[in-house]
Amino acid sequence: MRVTWVSGDDTPQQVKYGNGMSATSTVTTFTKDDLC
């Protein structure tokens, strides 16, 4: 599943999933480095 980060690393993450759905995560466990 592809996830696209649309907000900064230190703010609540809003993620867009490949199926068109989006969700806002209240945790910052994942960073852009984790997606690489």
XYZ file of C-alpha atoms in Angstrom:
36
model
C 0.000 0.000 0.000
C 1.354 3.385 -0.934
C 1.152 6.111 1.668
C 1.773 9.782 0.985
C 2.615 12.189 3.776
C 1.045 15.600 3.272
C 2.026 17.292 6.515
C 5.200 17.943 8.468
C 6.975 15.362 10.568
C 6.217 17.018 13.907
C 2.530 17.659 13.283
C -0.375 15.166 13.262
C 0.054 13.211 10.082
C -2.608 13.214 7.411
C -2.032 10.262 5.151
C -3.503 9.547 1.734
C -3.883 5.908 0.818
C -3.712 4.535 -2.694
C -7.400 3.628 -2.635
C -8.366 7.303 -2.283
C -9.089 7.201 1.428
C -7.310 9.453 3.873
C -6.737 9.325 7.591
C -5.170 11.556 10.189
C -2.758 9.895 12.552
C -2.230 11.344 15.993
C 1.118 9.634 16.392
C 4.379 10.428 14.696
C 5.863 6.959 14.812
C 6.564 6.917 11.091
C 8.769 9.391 9.312
C 9.688 9.902 5.690
C 12.872 7.952 6.339
C 10.817 4.923 7.369
C 9.031 4.914 4.030
C 12.230 4.703 2.008
